[in-house]
Amino acid sequence: MAGAKKVISLRSSCKEEAIDITDLVNQVIKGSGIKEGICFLFVPHTTAALFVNEGYDPSVVKDILSSLSKLVPAEGNYAHLEGNSPAHIKSSLMGVSLLLPIEGGKLSLGRWQSVFFVEFDGPRQREVWAWLL
Amino acid sequence: MAGAKKVISLRSSCKEEAIDITDLVNQVIKGSGIKEGICFLFVPHTTAALFVNEGYDPSVVKDILSSLSKLVPAEGNYAHLEGNSPAHIKSSLMGVSLLLPIEGGKLSLGRWQSVFFVEFDGPRQREVWAWLL
Amino acid sequence: MAGAKKVISLRSSCKEEAIDITDLVNQVIKGSGIKEGICFLFVPHTTAALFVNEGYDPSVVKDILSSLSKLVPAEGNYAHLEGNSPAHIKSSLMGVSLLLPIEGGKLSLGRWQSVFFVEFDGPRQREVWAWLL
């Protein structure tokens, strides 16, 4: 019922980064021929996440990342010894699973919305999995 | 596969407000005739969100909003110059996409649960999009 | 379209606890015979939630819970008089609705990912509802 899994490959270039994947997801939808439906995105990583917010002014995403770093400081009394506990915590707060509408053969988003993959422990090679329903 | 989009129109009346939309969503489900299924809600805005929590005692939602405002202060060293960065950050933390079960021709929620649209940059005219699967 | 609801029953054993439910969900999937699809999980409670993160090193989950308790302190000027406002707030931040991919007759997760039910106001008898699409 979920159709075939499509894998979107990404390379993050620094420790923390929000990558606008709207166009990449739209390419997957275009390739499928689906006009109306739902797009299910899943990130198979524990130190990255997905979110939807403004893609027009890059300072919005900058503020989101810096706010998260105030909420979950890089230095703290963390039990996990790999040094990336803040990345795990931020990933859990933002979430790795996202459902998005498709209309007219592409993502149906609000005027200012973009879909972001957010890296919290890069740089790394990453994947976003997509299913079109 | 997603059926027709239904648009729920809302008017928020102040800067920050959680609006219980459970009844509005149930009206959409009733109108569709669907008895068992899934309801997919999506907010096409970047300074609003959706969540599920207690709708019985309004002080719960009040505490959720005031806690978010402690986590993301109204005044801060924000890069986005429109003055509503806290609203974008709160929207990203809470999420704009939500899946809910339908049973017996209405939302199947827990005893104390309601579905909330949450405004972080009102008052504004807003929409929640719904698809019934 | 959503198939029959499956109920996973849980008993939390303390005030706050993240319970790895990956195996329990996989048992539900195995029982259904579904090989490829999507698993929709929903928590019908207002002081508990779901998230996906590392299940290998238990200190990761410990850090997630302690970070949430720093963000939402147990003691505060809360309006809700039952004393469990922090649990409601944490539940709203983490979310009660989760979509997960199924491949090869089980959850298709990343190498380090597990699915967690998180209790914020235990110990209690709890449920996670599952639908397989």
Coordinates of C-alpha atoms in Angstrom, one line a residue:
Chain A
M1 CA 0.0 0.0 0.0
A2 CA 3.0 2.3 0.5
G3 CA 4.5 1.9 -2.9
A4 CA 8.3 1.6 -3.4
K5 CA 10.7 3.3 -1.1
K6 CA 12.6 6.2 -2.8
V7 CA 15.9 7.2 -1.2
I8 CA 17.0 10.8 -1.2
S9 CA 20.8 11.1 -0.5
L10 CA 22.2 14.1 1.1
R11 CA 25.6 15.3 2.2
S12 CA 25.7 17.7 5.1
S13 CA 28.7 20.0 5.1
C14 CA 29.0 21.1 8.8
K15 CA 28.0 20.2 12.4
E16 CA 24.5 21.8 12.2
E17 CA 22.7 22.7 9.0
A18 CA 19.1 22.9 7.8
I19 CA 18.9 21.7 4.2
D20 CA 15.9 22.7 2.1
I21 CA 14.8 19.4 0.4
T22 CA 11.5 20.7 -1.1
D23 CA 12.9 20.5 -4.7
L24 CA 14.4 17.0 -4.1
V25 CA 11.1 15.7 -2.8
N26 CA 9.3 17.3 -5.7
Q27 CA 11.6 15.5 -8.1
V28 CA 10.7 12.2 -6.5
I29 CA 7.0 13.0 -6.9
K30 CA 7.4 14.1 -10.5
G31 CA 9.2 10.9 -11.3
S32 CA 6.4 8.8 -9.8
G33 CA 3.7 10.4 -11.9
I34 CA 1.5 10.8 -8.8
K35 CA -0.8 13.9 -9.0
E36 CA -2.8 13.8 -5.8
G37 CA -1.7 12.0 -2.7
I38 CA 0.4 12.0 0.4
C39 CA 4.2 12.0 0.8
F40 CA 5.6 10.2 3.8
L41 CA 9.2 11.1 4.7
F42 CA 11.3 9.3 7.2
V43 CA 14.9 10.0 8.4
P44 CA 16.7 6.8 9.4
H45 CA 19.2 8.6 11.7
T46 CA 19.2 9.5 15.4
T47 CA 21.0 12.8 15.2
A48 CA 19.0 14.5 12.4
A49 CA 15.4 15.4 11.8
L50 CA 12.7 16.9 9.5
F51 CA 10.7 20.0 9.9
V52 CA 8.5 22.5 7.8
N53 CA 9.0 26.2 8.1
E54 CA 9.9 29.3 6.2
G55 CA 12.4 28.8 3.3
Y56 CA 12.3 32.3 1.9
D57 CA 14.4 34.3 4.5
P58 CA 17.3 32.1 5.6
S59 CA 17.5 33.9 8.9
V60 CA 14.4 32.1 10.0
V61 CA 16.2 28.7 9.9
K62 CA 19.3 30.3 11.5
D63 CA 17.1 31.4 14.4
I64 CA 15.5 28.0 14.7
L65 CA 19.0 26.3 14.9
S66 CA 20.4 28.9 17.4
S67 CA 17.3 28.7 19.6
L68 CA 17.6 24.9 19.7
S69 CA 21.2 25.3 20.8
K70 CA 20.2 27.5 23.6
L71 CA 17.6 25.0 24.7
V72 CA 20.0 22.1 24.5
P73 CA 23.5 23.4 25.2
A74 CA 26.5 21.8 23.5
E75 CA 28.2 21.4 26.9
G76 CA 26.3 19.8 29.7
N77 CA 26.3 16.9 32.2
Y78 CA 25.3 14.3 29.6
A79 CA 25.4 10.6 30.3
H80 CA 26.0 9.5 26.7
L81 CA 29.8 9.5 26.3
E82 CA 30.0 10.0 22.5
G83 CA 29.7 13.7 22.9
N84 CA 26.7 14.1 20.6
S85 CA 23.8 13.9 23.2
P86 CA 22.6 17.4 22.2
A87 CA 22.1 16.1 18.6
H88 CA 20.1 13.1 19.8
I89 CA 17.9 15.4 22.0
K90 CA 17.3 17.9 19.2
S91 CA 16.4 15.1 16.8
S92 CA 13.9 13.8 19.3
L93 CA 12.3 17.2 19.8
M94 CA 12.0 17.9 16.1
G95 CA 11.0 14.4 14.9
V96 CA 12.1 12.0 12.1
S97 CA 8.7 11.2 10.5
L98 CA 6.7 13.7 8.4
L99 CA 3.6 13.5 6.3
L100 CA 3.0 16.1 3.5
P101 CA 0.2 16.6 1.0
I102 CA 0.6 16.3 -2.8
E103 CA -1.6 18.3 -5.2
G104 CA -1.0 18.9 -8.9
G105 CA 2.0 16.6 -9.0
K106 CA 4.0 18.3 -6.3
L107 CA 4.1 19.1 -2.6
S108 CA 1.1 21.2 -1.6
L109 CA 2.6 23.6 0.9
G110 CA 1.7 27.0 2.2
R111 CA 3.0 30.2 0.5
W112 CA 6.1 30.5 2.8
Q113 CA 6.7 26.8 3.6
S114 CA 9.7 24.7 2.7
V115 CA 10.6 21.2 3.9
F116 CA 13.9 20.9 5.8
F117 CA 16.3 18.1 6.6
V118 CA 18.2 19.2 9.7
E119 CA 21.6 17.9 10.5
F120 CA 22.7 18.1 14.2
D121 CA 25.9 16.0 14.1
G122 CA 27.5 16.5 10.7
P123 CA 29.1 16.6 8.3
R124 CA 27.8 13.2 7.2
Q125 CA 26.3 11.3 4.4
R126 CA 22.6 11.1 5.1
E127 CA 19.4 9.7 3.7
V128 CA 15.7 10.7 3.7
W129 CA 13.4 7.9 2.8
A130 CA 10.2 8.7 0.9
W131 CA 7.0 6.8 0.1
L132 CA 4.2 8.2 -2.0
L133 CA 0.7 7.2 -1.1
Chain B
M1 CA -5.6 8.0 -2.6
A2 CA -5.9 10.9 -0.3
G3 CA -9.4 12.0 -1.3
A4 CA -10.4 15.6 -1.7
K5 CA -8.9 18.4 0.4
K6 CA -11.2 19.9 3.0
V7 CA -10.3 23.4 4.2
I8 CA -11.1 24.4 7.8
S9 CA -11.1 28.2 8.1
L10 CA -10.2 29.8 11.4
R11 CA -9.8 33.3 12.8
S12 CA -7.4 33.7 15.7
S13 CA -8.2 36.6 18.0
C14 CA -4.9 37.4 19.7
K15 CA -1.1 37.0 19.4
E16 CA -1.0 33.5 20.9
E17 CA -4.0 31.2 21.2
A18 CA -4.7 27.4 21.2
I19 CA -8.0 26.8 19.5
D20 CA -9.8 23.4 20.1
I21 CA -10.6 22.2 16.6
T22 CA -11.9 18.7 17.5
D23 CA -15.5 19.6 16.7
L24 CA -14.6 21.3 13.4
V25 CA -12.6 18.2 12.3
N26 CA -15.5 15.9 13.4
Q27 CA -17.9 17.9 11.2
V28 CA -15.6 17.3 8.2
I29 CA -15.5 13.6 9.0
K30 CA -19.3 13.5 9.4
G31 CA -19.8 15.2 6.1
S32 CA -17.6 12.7 4.3
G33 CA -19.5 9.7 5.6
I34 CA -16.3 7.9 6.5
K35 CA -16.7 5.6 9.5
E36 CA -13.2 4.1 9.9
G37 CA -10.0 5.6 8.7
I38 CA -7.4 8.2 9.2
C39 CA -7.5 11.9 9.3
F40 CA -4.5 13.8 8.0
L41 CA -4.3 17.5 9.1
F42 CA -1.8 20.0 7.7
V43 CA -1.3 23.7 8.6
P44 CA 0.0 25.7 5.6
H45 CA 1.5 28.4 7.8
T46 CA 4.9 29.0 9.3
T47 CA 3.9 30.7 12.6
A48 CA 1.2 28.2 13.7
A49 CA 1.0 24.5 14.5
L50 CA -1.1 21.6 15.7
F51 CA -1.0 19.5 18.8
V52 CA -3.1 17.0 20.8
N53 CA -3.5 17.4 24.6
E54 CA -6.0 17.9 27.3
G55 CA -9.1 20.0 26.3
Y56 CA -11.0 19.6 29.5
D57 CA -9.2 22.0 31.9
P58 CA -8.2 25.2 29.9
S59 CA -5.3 25.8 32.3
V60 CA -3.4 22.9 30.7
V61 CA -3.2 24.7 27.3
K62 CA -2.4 27.9 29.1
D63 CA 0.6 26.2 30.8
I64 CA 1.7 24.8 27.4
L65 CA 1.7 28.3 25.8
S66 CA 3.5 29.9 28.8
S67 CA 6.1 27.2 28.9
L68 CA 6.8 27.6 25.2
S69 CA 7.2 31.4 25.8
K70 CA 9.8 30.7 28.5
L71 CA 11.7 28.3 26.2
V72 CA 11.6 30.8 23.3
P73 CA 11.5 34.3 24.7
A74 CA 9.7 37.1 22.8
E75 CA 12.8 39.3 23.0
G76 CA 16.1 37.8 21.9
N77 CA 19.0 38.3 19.5
Y78 CA 17.1 37.0 16.5
A79 CA 18.4 37.3 13.0
H80 CA 15.0 37.4 11.3
L81 CA 14.0 41.0 11.1
E82 CA 10.2 40.7 11.0
G83 CA 10.0 40.3 14.8
N84 CA 8.2 37.0 14.7
S85 CA 11.1 34.6 15.0
P86 CA 9.8 33.1 18.2
A87 CA 6.6 32.2 16.4
H88 CA 8.5 30.4 13.6
I89 CA 10.6 28.5 16.3
K90 CA 7.6 27.5 18.3
S91 CA 5.8 26.3 15.1
S92 CA 8.8 24.2 14.2
L93 CA 9.0 22.6 17.7
M94 CA 5.3 21.7 17.7
G95 CA 4.8 20.7 14.0
V96 CA 2.4 21.4 11.3
S97 CA 1.5 17.9 10.2
L98 CA -0.7 15.5 12.3
L99 CA -2.3 12.1 11.8
L100 CA -5.4 11.1 13.8
P101 CA -7.5 7.9 13.9
I102 CA -11.2 7.8 12.9
E103 CA -13.5 5.3 14.4
G104 CA -17.3 5.2 14.5
G105 CA -17.5 8.2 12.1
K106 CA -15.5 10.6 14.3
L107 CA -12.0 11.2 15.7
S108 CA -10.9 8.3 18.0
L109 CA -9.1 10.1 20.8
G110 CA -8.3 9.3 24.4
R111 CA -10.7 10.3 27.1
W112 CA -9.0 13.7 27.8
Q113 CA -7.6 14.5 24.4
S114 CA -8.6 17.4 22.1
V115 CA -6.9 18.5 18.9
F116 CA -5.6 22.1 18.9
F117 CA -4.6 24.6 16.3
V118 CA -2.1 26.9 17.9
E119 CA -1.6 30.4 16.8
F120 CA 1.8 32.0 17.6
D121 CA 1.6 35.2 15.5
G122 CA -2.0 36.3 15.4
P123 CA -4.6 37.6 15.1
R124 CA -4.9 36.3 11.6
Q125 CA -7.1 34.4 9.2
R126 CA -5.9 30.8 9.1
E127 CA -6.5 27.5 7.5
V128 CA -6.2 23.8 8.5
W129 CA -6.2 21.4 5.6
A130 CA -7.7 18.0 6.1
W131 CA -7.7 14.8 4.1
L132 CA -9.6 11.7 5.1
L133 CA -8.0 8.3 4.2
Chain C
M1 CA -8.8 1.9 4.8
A2 CA -6.9 1.8 8.1
G3 CA -7.6 -1.8 9.0
A4 CA -8.4 -3.0 12.5
K5 CA -7.0 -1.2 15.5
K6 CA -4.4 -3.1 17.5
V7 CA -3.9 -2.2 21.1
I8 CA -0.5 -2.5 22.7
S9 CA -0.9 -2.5 26.5
L10 CA 2.0 -1.2 28.7
R11 CA 2.6 -0.7 32.3
S12 CA 5.0 2.1 33.2
S13 CA 6.9 1.6 36.5
C14 CA 7.9 5.1 37.6
K15 CA 7.2 8.8 37.1
E16 CA 9.2 9.2 33.9
E17 CA 10.4 6.4 31.7
A18 CA 11.1 5.7 28.0
I19 CA 10.0 2.2 27.1
D20 CA 11.4 0.7 23.9
I21 CA 8.3 -0.7 22.1
T22 CA 10.0 -1.7 18.8
D23 CA 9.6 -5.4 19.5
L24 CA 6.0 -5.0 20.6
V25 CA 5.2 -3.2 17.4
N26 CA 7.0 -5.8 15.3
Q27 CA 4.9 -8.5 16.9
V28 CA 1.8 -6.7 15.8
I29 CA 3.1 -6.4 12.3
K30 CA 4.1 -10.1 12.2
G31 CA 0.7 -11.1 13.4
S32 CA -0.9 -9.1 10.6
G33 CA 1.1 -10.8 7.8
I34 CA 1.8 -7.4 6.2
K35 CA 5.1 -7.2 4.5
E36 CA 5.3 -3.7 3.1
G37 CA 3.4 -0.8 4.3
I38 CA 3.1 1.9 7.0
C39 CA 2.5 1.6 10.7
F40 CA 0.5 4.4 12.4
L41 CA 0.9 4.7 16.1
F42 CA -1.2 6.8 18.4
V43 CA -1.0 7.4 22.1
P44 CA -4.5 8.2 23.6
H45 CA -3.0 9.9 26.7
T46 CA -2.2 13.5 27.5
T47 CA 0.9 12.9 29.7
A48 CA 2.8 10.5 27.5
A49 CA 4.2 10.5 24.0
L50 CA 6.1 8.7 21.3
F51 CA 9.5 9.3 19.7
V52 CA 12.2 7.6 17.7
N53 CA 15.9 7.7 18.7
E54 CA 18.8 5.5 19.7
G55 CA 17.9 2.3 21.6
Y56 CA 21.4 0.9 21.8
D57 CA 23.0 3.0 24.5
P58 CA 20.4 3.6 27.3
S59 CA 22.3 6.8 28.3
V60 CA 20.9 8.5 25.2
V61 CA 17.3 8.1 26.4
K62 CA 18.4 9.1 29.9
D63 CA 19.8 12.4 28.4
I64 CA 16.6 13.0 26.5
L65 CA 14.5 12.7 29.6
S66 CA 16.8 14.8 31.8
S67 CA 17.1 17.5 29.1
L68 CA 13.3 17.7 28.9
S69 CA 13.1 18.1 32.7
K70 CA 15.6 21.0 32.4
L71 CA 13.4 22.6 29.7
V72 CA 10.1 22.0 31.6
P73 CA 10.9 22.1 35.4
A74 CA 8.9 20.0 37.8
E75 CA 8.3 23.0 40.0
G76 CA 6.9 26.2 38.4
N77 CA 4.1 28.7 38.4
Y78 CA 1.7 26.4 36.6
A79 CA -2.0 27.1 36.3
H80 CA -3.2 23.5 36.1
L81 CA -3.8 22.4 39.7
E82 CA -3.3 18.7 39.3
G83 CA 0.5 19.1 39.6
N84 CA 1.3 17.3 36.3
S85 CA 1.5 20.3 34.0
P86 CA 5.1 19.5 33.1
A87 CA 3.9 16.1 31.9
H88 CA 1.3 17.7 29.6
I89 CA 3.8 20.1 28.2
K90 CA 6.4 17.4 27.5
S91 CA 3.8 15.3 25.8
S92 CA 2.8 18.2 23.6
L93 CA 6.5 18.9 22.7
M94 CA 7.2 15.2 21.7
G95 CA 3.9 14.3 20.1
V96 CA 1.4 11.4 20.4
S97 CA 1.1 10.5 16.7
L98 CA 3.8 8.7 14.7
L99 CA 4.1 7.1 11.3
L100 CA 6.7 4.4 10.6
P101 CA 7.7 2.4 7.5
I102 CA 7.3 -1.3 7.3
E103 CA 9.5 -3.4 5.0
G104 CA 10.1 -7.2 5.0
G105 CA 7.4 -7.8 7.5
K106 CA 8.8 -5.5 10.2
L107 CA 9.5 -1.8 11.0
S108 CA 12.1 -0.4 8.6
L109 CA 14.3 1.8 10.9
G110 CA 17.8 3.1 10.7
R111 CA 20.7 1.1 12.2
W112 CA 20.5 2.8 15.6
Q113 CA 16.8 3.6 15.8
S114 CA 14.2 2.3 18.2
V115 CA 10.6 3.4 18.8
F116 CA 9.9 4.7 22.3
F117 CA 6.8 5.2 24.3
V118 CA 7.6 7.8 26.9
E119 CA 5.8 8.1 30.2
F120 CA 5.8 11.5 31.9
D121 CA 3.3 10.9 34.7
G122 CA 3.6 7.3 35.8
P123 CA 3.4 4.7 37.0
R124 CA 0.3 4.0 35.0
Q125 CA -1.4 1.4 32.8
R126 CA -1.1 2.8 29.3
E127 CA -2.0 2.0 25.7
V128 CA -0.5 2.5 22.3
W129 CA -2.9 2.1 19.4
A130 CA -1.6 0.8 16.1
W131 CA -3.0 0.7 12.6
L132 CA -1.2 -1.0 9.7
L133 CA -1.7 0.5 6.2

